[in-house]
Coordinates of C-alpha atoms in Angstrom, one line a residue:
Chain A
M1 CA 55.0 61.7 -54.3
P2 CA 56.2 62.8 -50.7
E3 CA 60.2 62.7 -50.7
Q4 CA 61.9 59.4 -49.5
V5 CA 63.7 61.0 -46.0
P6 CA 66.2 58.3 -45.0
V7 CA 65.8 56.8 -41.6
S8 CA 68.7 55.9 -39.3
R9 CA 68.8 52.6 -37.9
A10 CA 68.9 54.0 -34.5
E11 CA 65.6 55.9 -35.5
Q12 CA 63.9 52.8 -37.0
D13 CA 65.1 50.8 -33.4
R14 CA 63.5 53.9 -31.3
A15 CA 60.3 53.7 -33.4
R16 CA 60.2 49.7 -32.7
Y17 CA 61.0 49.1 -29.3
E18 CA 59.9 52.3 -27.2
P19 CA 56.0 51.4 -27.9
L20 CA 57.1 47.7 -27.0
T21 CA 58.5 48.8 -23.8
S22 CA 55.6 51.0 -23.1
S23 CA 53.6 47.9 -23.5
V24 CA 55.4 45.8 -21.1
R25 CA 55.2 48.7 -18.3
R26 CA 51.5 48.4 -18.6
L27 CA 51.7 44.6 -18.2
I28 CA 54.3 45.2 -15.1
D29 CA 51.4 47.4 -13.7
A30 CA 48.7 44.9 -14.6
T31 CA 50.3 42.0 -13.2
I32 CA 50.4 43.7 -10.1
R33 CA 47.0 44.8 -10.0
S34 CA 44.9 42.2 -12.0
E35 CA 41.8 40.9 -10.3
A36 CA 40.8 39.0 -13.7
D37 CA 39.3 35.6 -13.3
E38 CA 41.6 32.6 -13.0
Q39 CA 41.2 31.5 -17.1
A40 CA 42.1 35.3 -18.2
V41 CA 45.3 34.9 -16.4
R42 CA 46.1 31.6 -17.7
Q43 CA 45.7 33.2 -21.1
A44 CA 47.6 36.0 -20.7
H45 CA 50.5 33.9 -19.1
A46 CA 50.4 31.9 -22.4
L47 CA 50.7 35.0 -24.4
I48 CA 53.4 36.5 -22.4
D49 CA 55.5 33.2 -22.8
Q50 CA 54.7 33.3 -26.7
A51 CA 56.1 36.9 -26.8
V52 CA 59.1 36.2 -24.7
A53 CA 59.9 32.9 -27.1
L54 CA 59.5 35.3 -30.2
L55 CA 61.8 38.2 -28.7
S56 CA 64.4 35.5 -27.7
S57 CA 64.7 34.2 -31.1
R58 CA 67.8 35.9 -31.1
L59 CA 69.2 37.6 -27.9
M60 CA 72.4 39.8 -27.6
P61 CA 74.8 38.2 -25.1
G62 CA 75.2 39.8 -21.8
S63 CA 73.4 43.3 -20.9
F64 CA 72.7 46.0 -23.3
G65 CA 75.9 48.2 -22.1
L66 CA 76.8 51.4 -24.1
R67 CA 76.4 51.2 -27.6
H68 CA 76.3 54.3 -29.9
D69 CA 74.5 55.4 -33.2
T70 CA 75.5 55.7 -36.2
D71 CA 76.1 59.4 -35.6
G72 CA 78.1 58.4 -32.4
N73 CA 75.6 59.2 -30.0
P74 CA 75.7 57.2 -26.8
M75 CA 73.0 55.0 -26.4
V76 CA 72.2 53.7 -22.8
W77 CA 68.7 51.9 -23.7
G78 CA 69.0 49.2 -21.0
N79 CA 69.8 51.5 -18.3
V80 CA 67.8 50.4 -15.3
A81 CA 66.6 54.5 -14.8
I82 CA 66.7 56.0 -18.1
G83 CA 66.6 53.1 -20.7
L84 CA 64.6 53.4 -23.7
R85 CA 64.1 49.3 -23.7
N86 CA 64.0 48.8 -20.0
A87 CA 60.6 48.5 -18.7
I88 CA 61.8 48.8 -15.1
A89 CA 62.8 52.4 -16.0
P90 CA 60.2 54.9 -15.5
P91 CA 61.9 56.1 -17.7
L92 CA 63.7 59.2 -16.4
R93 CA 64.3 61.8 -18.8
V94 CA 67.0 64.3 -17.1
H95 CA 67.2 67.8 -18.5
H96 CA 69.9 70.3 -17.7
Q97 CA 69.1 73.8 -17.2
G98 CA 71.2 76.6 -15.4
G99 CA 73.4 74.2 -13.8
R100 CA 70.7 71.9 -12.7
A101 CA 69.8 68.6 -13.5
W102 CA 66.5 67.5 -13.2
A103 CA 63.3 65.0 -14.2
E104 CA 59.7 64.7 -13.4
V105 CA 58.1 61.7 -13.3
T106 CA 54.7 59.9 -11.9
L107 CA 55.3 56.8 -10.3
G108 CA 52.4 54.3 -10.0
A109 CA 52.2 50.8 -8.2
P110 CA 55.2 48.9 -9.5
Y111 CA 57.4 51.2 -7.3
E112 CA 55.4 50.6 -4.4
G113 CA 57.4 50.7 -0.6
P114 CA 55.3 51.1 2.3
P115 CA 51.4 51.3 1.4
G116 CA 50.6 54.0 -1.4
Q117 CA 54.5 55.0 -1.3
V118 CA 57.4 55.2 -3.2
H119 CA 59.9 52.7 -1.6
G120 CA 62.8 54.4 -0.3
G121 CA 65.2 52.6 -2.7
V122 CA 63.2 53.7 -5.3
C123 CA 63.5 57.8 -4.0
A124 CA 67.5 56.5 -4.1
L125 CA 67.7 55.4 -7.5
L126 CA 66.0 58.5 -8.8
L127 CA 68.5 60.7 -6.7
D128 CA 71.3 58.7 -7.4
H129 CA 70.8 59.3 -11.0
V130 CA 70.1 62.9 -11.1
L131 CA 72.7 63.6 -8.5
G132 CA 75.0 61.9 -11.1
A133 CA 74.0 63.6 -14.0
T134 CA 75.2 67.1 -12.6
A135 CA 78.9 65.1 -12.8
H136 CA 78.7 63.8 -16.3
R137 CA 81.1 65.3 -19.1
P138 CA 81.0 64.2 -22.7
G139 CA 82.9 61.2 -23.0
A140 CA 83.7 61.1 -19.3
P141 CA 80.7 59.2 -17.2
A142 CA 81.0 60.1 -13.4
F143 CA 80.5 57.0 -10.9
T144 CA 79.1 57.4 -7.8
G145 CA 81.5 57.5 -4.7
T146 CA 79.1 58.3 -1.6
I147 CA 75.6 58.9 -1.4
T148 CA 73.8 60.4 1.6
L149 CA 70.0 60.5 1.6
R150 CA 67.6 61.9 4.3
Y151 CA 63.8 60.9 4.4
L152 CA 61.6 63.9 5.5
R153 CA 58.3 62.1 4.6
A154 CA 56.3 60.0 2.8
T155 CA 56.9 60.1 -1.2
P156 CA 53.4 59.6 -2.4
L157 CA 52.5 57.4 -5.6
G158 CA 50.6 58.6 -8.3
V159 CA 51.7 62.2 -8.2
P160 CA 54.1 64.3 -10.6
L161 CA 57.4 64.2 -8.6
R162 CA 60.2 66.4 -9.2
T163 CA 63.8 65.1 -8.9
E164 CA 66.7 68.1 -9.2
A165 CA 70.3 68.2 -8.3
W166 CA 72.9 71.2 -8.5
V167 CA 76.7 71.0 -8.0
D168 CA 77.9 72.1 -4.6
R169 CA 81.3 72.4 -5.4
E170 CA 84.1 70.7 -7.6
E171 CA 87.4 69.4 -6.3
G172 CA 89.5 67.8 -9.2
S173 CA 87.6 64.8 -10.6
K174 CA 85.3 65.0 -7.7
T175 CA 81.7 66.6 -8.0
F176 CA 80.0 67.2 -4.6
A177 CA 76.3 67.4 -5.6
L178 CA 73.0 68.6 -3.8
G179 CA 69.7 67.5 -4.7
Q180 CA 65.9 66.8 -3.4
I181 CA 62.6 65.1 -4.4
S182 CA 59.5 67.0 -4.1
D183 CA 55.9 66.6 -4.5
H184 CA 53.3 67.9 -6.7
D185 CA 52.6 70.4 -3.7
G186 CA 56.4 71.6 -4.1
V187 CA 57.0 70.1 -0.6
V188 CA 60.5 68.4 -0.6
T189 CA 60.1 64.4 0.9
V190 CA 63.9 63.5 0.4
R191 CA 67.0 65.3 0.4
G192 CA 70.4 63.9 -1.0
E193 CA 73.9 64.5 -1.4
G194 CA 76.6 62.8 -3.0
V195 CA 80.1 62.8 -4.1
F196 CA 80.9 61.3 -7.8
I197 CA 84.1 60.5 -9.6
R198 CA 85.3 61.0 -13.0
P199 CA 88.0 58.2 -13.5
G200 CA 91.1 60.1 -14.8
Chain B
M1 CA 41.2 8.5 -4.6
P2 CA 43.7 10.9 -2.9
E3 CA 42.4 12.9 -0.1
Q4 CA 41.5 16.7 -1.1
V5 CA 43.5 18.9 0.9
P6 CA 42.1 22.3 1.2
V7 CA 43.6 25.1 -0.3
S8 CA 43.5 28.5 0.8
R9 CA 42.9 31.7 -1.4
A10 CA 46.2 33.2 -0.8
E11 CA 47.9 29.5 -1.8
Q12 CA 45.8 29.6 -4.9
D13 CA 46.8 33.2 -5.5
R14 CA 50.3 32.6 -5.2
A15 CA 50.2 29.3 -7.4
R16 CA 48.6 31.5 -10.0
Y17 CA 50.6 35.0 -10.0
E18 CA 54.2 33.8 -8.8
P19 CA 54.8 31.8 -12.5
L20 CA 53.2 34.6 -14.3
T21 CA 55.4 37.5 -12.5
S22 CA 58.2 35.4 -13.4
S23 CA 57.6 35.1 -17.1
V24 CA 57.0 39.0 -17.0
R25 CA 60.6 39.3 -15.5
R26 CA 61.6 37.2 -18.8
L27 CA 60.0 39.4 -20.7
I28 CA 61.6 42.5 -19.2
D29 CA 64.7 40.8 -19.8
A30 CA 64.4 40.1 -23.5
T31 CA 62.7 43.0 -24.6
I32 CA 66.2 44.7 -23.7
R33 CA 68.0 42.1 -25.3
S34 CA 66.3 41.1 -28.4
E35 CA 67.6 41.2 -31.7
A36 CA 64.9 39.6 -33.3
D37 CA 63.5 40.7 -36.4
E38 CA 60.8 43.3 -37.1
Q39 CA 58.1 41.0 -37.7
A40 CA 58.5 39.0 -34.5
V41 CA 58.8 42.4 -32.3
R42 CA 55.4 43.1 -34.2
Q43 CA 53.8 40.0 -33.3
A44 CA 55.4 40.2 -29.6
H45 CA 53.9 43.5 -29.2
A46 CA 50.4 42.5 -30.3
L47 CA 50.3 39.6 -27.8
I48 CA 51.7 41.8 -24.9
D49 CA 48.9 44.1 -25.6
Q50 CA 46.1 41.3 -25.9
A51 CA 47.6 40.0 -22.2
V52 CA 47.5 43.5 -20.5
A53 CA 43.7 43.7 -21.6
L54 CA 43.1 40.3 -20.3
L55 CA 44.5 41.1 -17.2
S56 CA 43.0 44.6 -16.9
S57 CA 39.3 43.2 -17.3
R58 CA 39.5 43.8 -13.7
L59 CA 41.8 45.6 -11.8
M60 CA 41.8 46.5 -8.0
P61 CA 42.1 50.5 -7.6
G62 CA 45.5 52.4 -6.9
S63 CA 48.6 50.1 -5.8
F64 CA 48.8 46.7 -4.0
G65 CA 49.6 48.2 -0.6
L66 CA 49.6 45.8 2.7
R67 CA 47.1 43.1 2.5
H68 CA 46.4 40.1 4.7
D69 CA 45.8 36.2 3.7
T70 CA 43.0 34.7 5.4
D71 CA 45.1 33.5 8.6
G72 CA 46.0 37.3 9.1
N73 CA 49.7 37.1 7.4
P74 CA 50.9 40.2 5.8
M75 CA 51.1 40.2 1.8
V76 CA 53.0 42.8 0.6
W77 CA 53.0 41.4 -3.0
G78 CA 53.0 44.7 -4.9
N79 CA 56.7 45.8 -3.4
V80 CA 59.2 46.7 -5.6
A81 CA 62.3 44.8 -3.8
I82 CA 60.3 41.9 -2.6
G83 CA 56.8 41.9 -4.4
L84 CA 55.6 38.4 -5.3
R85 CA 53.2 40.3 -7.8
N86 CA 56.1 42.9 -8.8
A87 CA 58.2 41.8 -12.2
I88 CA 60.6 44.6 -11.4
A89 CA 61.3 43.3 -8.0
P90 CA 64.2 40.6 -8.6
P91 CA 62.6 39.4 -5.9
L92 CA 64.6 40.0 -2.9
R93 CA 64.1 37.1 -0.3
V94 CA 65.1 38.3 3.2
H95 CA 66.3 36.1 5.7
H96 CA 67.0 36.2 9.3
Q97 CA 69.7 35.0 11.2
G98 CA 71.5 35.5 14.4
G99 CA 70.7 39.3 14.2
R100 CA 71.3 39.6 10.9
A101 CA 69.4 39.9 7.7
W102 CA 70.5 38.7 4.6
A103 CA 69.6 38.0 0.9
E104 CA 71.3 36.6 -2.1
V105 CA 70.4 37.5 -5.7
T106 CA 71.9 37.6 -9.0
L107 CA 70.9 40.6 -11.3
G108 CA 70.8 40.6 -15.0
A109 CA 70.6 43.3 -17.7
P110 CA 67.7 44.9 -16.5
Y111 CA 69.1 46.2 -13.5
E112 CA 72.5 47.7 -15.7
G113 CA 73.7 51.1 -14.9
P114 CA 77.2 51.5 -16.2
P115 CA 78.0 49.1 -18.8
G116 CA 78.1 45.5 -17.3
Q117 CA 77.7 47.0 -13.8
V118 CA 74.7 47.0 -11.3
H119 CA 73.2 50.6 -11.2
G120 CA 74.2 52.5 -8.0
G121 CA 70.6 53.1 -7.4
V122 CA 69.8 49.5 -7.3
C123 CA 72.3 48.9 -5.1
A124 CA 70.8 51.8 -3.0
L125 CA 67.4 49.8 -3.2
L126 CA 69.1 46.2 -1.7
L127 CA 70.8 47.9 0.9
D128 CA 68.0 50.3 1.9
H129 CA 65.6 47.2 2.0
V130 CA 67.9 44.8 3.6
L131 CA 69.0 47.5 6.2
G132 CA 65.6 48.3 7.2
A133 CA 64.7 44.8 7.4
T134 CA 67.2 44.7 10.9
A135 CA 64.6 47.3 12.1
H136 CA 61.0 46.0 11.3
R137 CA 58.6 44.4 14.0
P138 CA 55.8 42.6 14.0
G139 CA 53.2 45.2 13.3
A140 CA 55.8 47.6 13.7
P141 CA 57.3 48.1 10.1
A142 CA 60.3 50.7 10.0
F143 CA 60.7 53.7 8.1
T144 CA 64.1 54.8 6.3
G145 CA 65.5 58.0 8.2
T146 CA 68.6 58.4 7.0
I147 CA 70.7 56.4 4.8
T148 CA 74.7 56.5 3.6
L149 CA 76.3 54.5 0.8
R150 CA 79.9 54.0 0.0
Y151 CA 80.2 52.6 -3.3
L152 CA 84.0 50.9 -3.0
R153 CA 84.0 49.3 -6.6
A154 CA 81.8 47.9 -9.3
T155 CA 79.2 45.6 -8.4
P156 CA 78.8 43.5 -11.2
L157 CA 75.9 42.2 -13.3
G158 CA 75.3 38.1 -13.2
V159 CA 77.2 37.0 -10.5
P160 CA 75.5 35.6 -7.1
L161 CA 75.4 39.0 -4.8
R162 CA 75.0 38.8 -0.8
T163 CA 73.4 41.8 0.9
E164 CA 73.6 41.8 4.6
A165 CA 72.9 44.1 7.3
W166 CA 73.0 44.0 11.2
V167 CA 72.1 46.4 14.1
D168 CA 74.9 48.7 15.5
R169 CA 72.5 50.2 18.2
E170 CA 69.2 50.8 19.0
E171 CA 67.8 54.1 20.8
G172 CA 64.3 54.1 21.9
S173 CA 62.2 53.8 18.2
K174 CA 65.2 54.1 16.2
T175 CA 67.5 51.3 14.8
F176 CA 71.1 52.4 13.6
A177 CA 72.1 49.7 11.1
L178 CA 75.1 48.7 9.3
G179 CA 75.4 46.6 6.3
Q180 CA 77.0 45.7 3.0
I181 CA 77.2 44.1 -0.7
S182 CA 79.3 41.4 -1.7
D183 CA 80.1 40.0 -4.6
H184 CA 80.7 36.0 -6.1
D185 CA 84.4 36.3 -4.5
G186 CA 83.3 37.8 -1.3
V187 CA 84.4 41.5 -2.2
V188 CA 82.4 43.9 -0.3
T189 CA 81.4 46.3 -3.3
V190 CA 79.1 49.0 -1.5
R191 CA 79.0 49.7 2.5
G192 CA 76.0 51.1 3.8
E193 CA 74.4 52.4 7.0
G194 CA 71.1 54.0 7.9
V195 CA 68.4 55.3 10.5
F196 CA 65.4 53.4 10.7
I197 CA 62.3 54.6 12.7
R198 CA 59.4 53.0 13.9
P199 CA 56.5 55.4 14.1
G200 CA 55.0 55.2 17.9

């Protein structure tokens, strides 16, 4: 018999909620793009209401907030940019390399602003998050002080986008970060700069 | 017998998709906050996958884009800030009054950044959209050129927020707009300014 490997509660929860959330992401997309007939839409609606009732049989009060797994690792599973359990989050997976923070993501129909384009506010969400990631320190998350975004050209839906940021300079608890979003051809569509503050 | 009132296709679609999208919004929230047992989560997941299959039996290609009803009125039902069929959208309902654009909305768990607070990037989405709304003209939507946001204090989840914007000045096809988000006590949490451009 294979050896039994103990599985932590956080791993169990991840295995349960990550695929569920992926399905909810597909549902958000299909709700926008469906051209199914009236009966199918009505049936789908009833199924969704049943799913809500099942999941709501026990709900945590308030928002997910910041929780920790049994090893003390932070879980921000409700976060709108990166949250494992937040179907609004693409989710962004932020990597750190050589002083840079970066994330690659393809955004579909649910992130639309102008037809066929990513909404300017969603570009702001990506850049705010990745710019801020340059300023976080273990146990000392940084808050956005100021952010400025310059929209150079349209950011297209449906192609891989790269959002990256780096530290320009630091002054005490303030980090001045620069960043950009570039499209699948490497063309920069939005430039951003931000000041992030670690409360002391 | 009551008189039969002809109902337009757009009205039929609204009556079909608005409640469906509201249910998907409740599902997004419950997916984050559920503490239901494993069996309930598994059942809910299966129901959601069935709903996705039903809605996906016919899908429009690409994103929703800009469509028009039979009276020629624009429908931006896929838009991530205001879209009737976009469950990510709170949705924002932008009003215009005396040269101001404003929207009131309460944001729950799905819009979280720091614990208990609205994500800075979501504040950017609200302000980008409402600032931009001051610059749109019939048939001539405006695109964001530059936007700067100053985060003065935390924007709380779960309370009514007011986002408002007004035109500071106009230069040709450029609109310079100012705006802010204030909380339920009327305290300003984020200030924004933006330059919006109508392509000529």
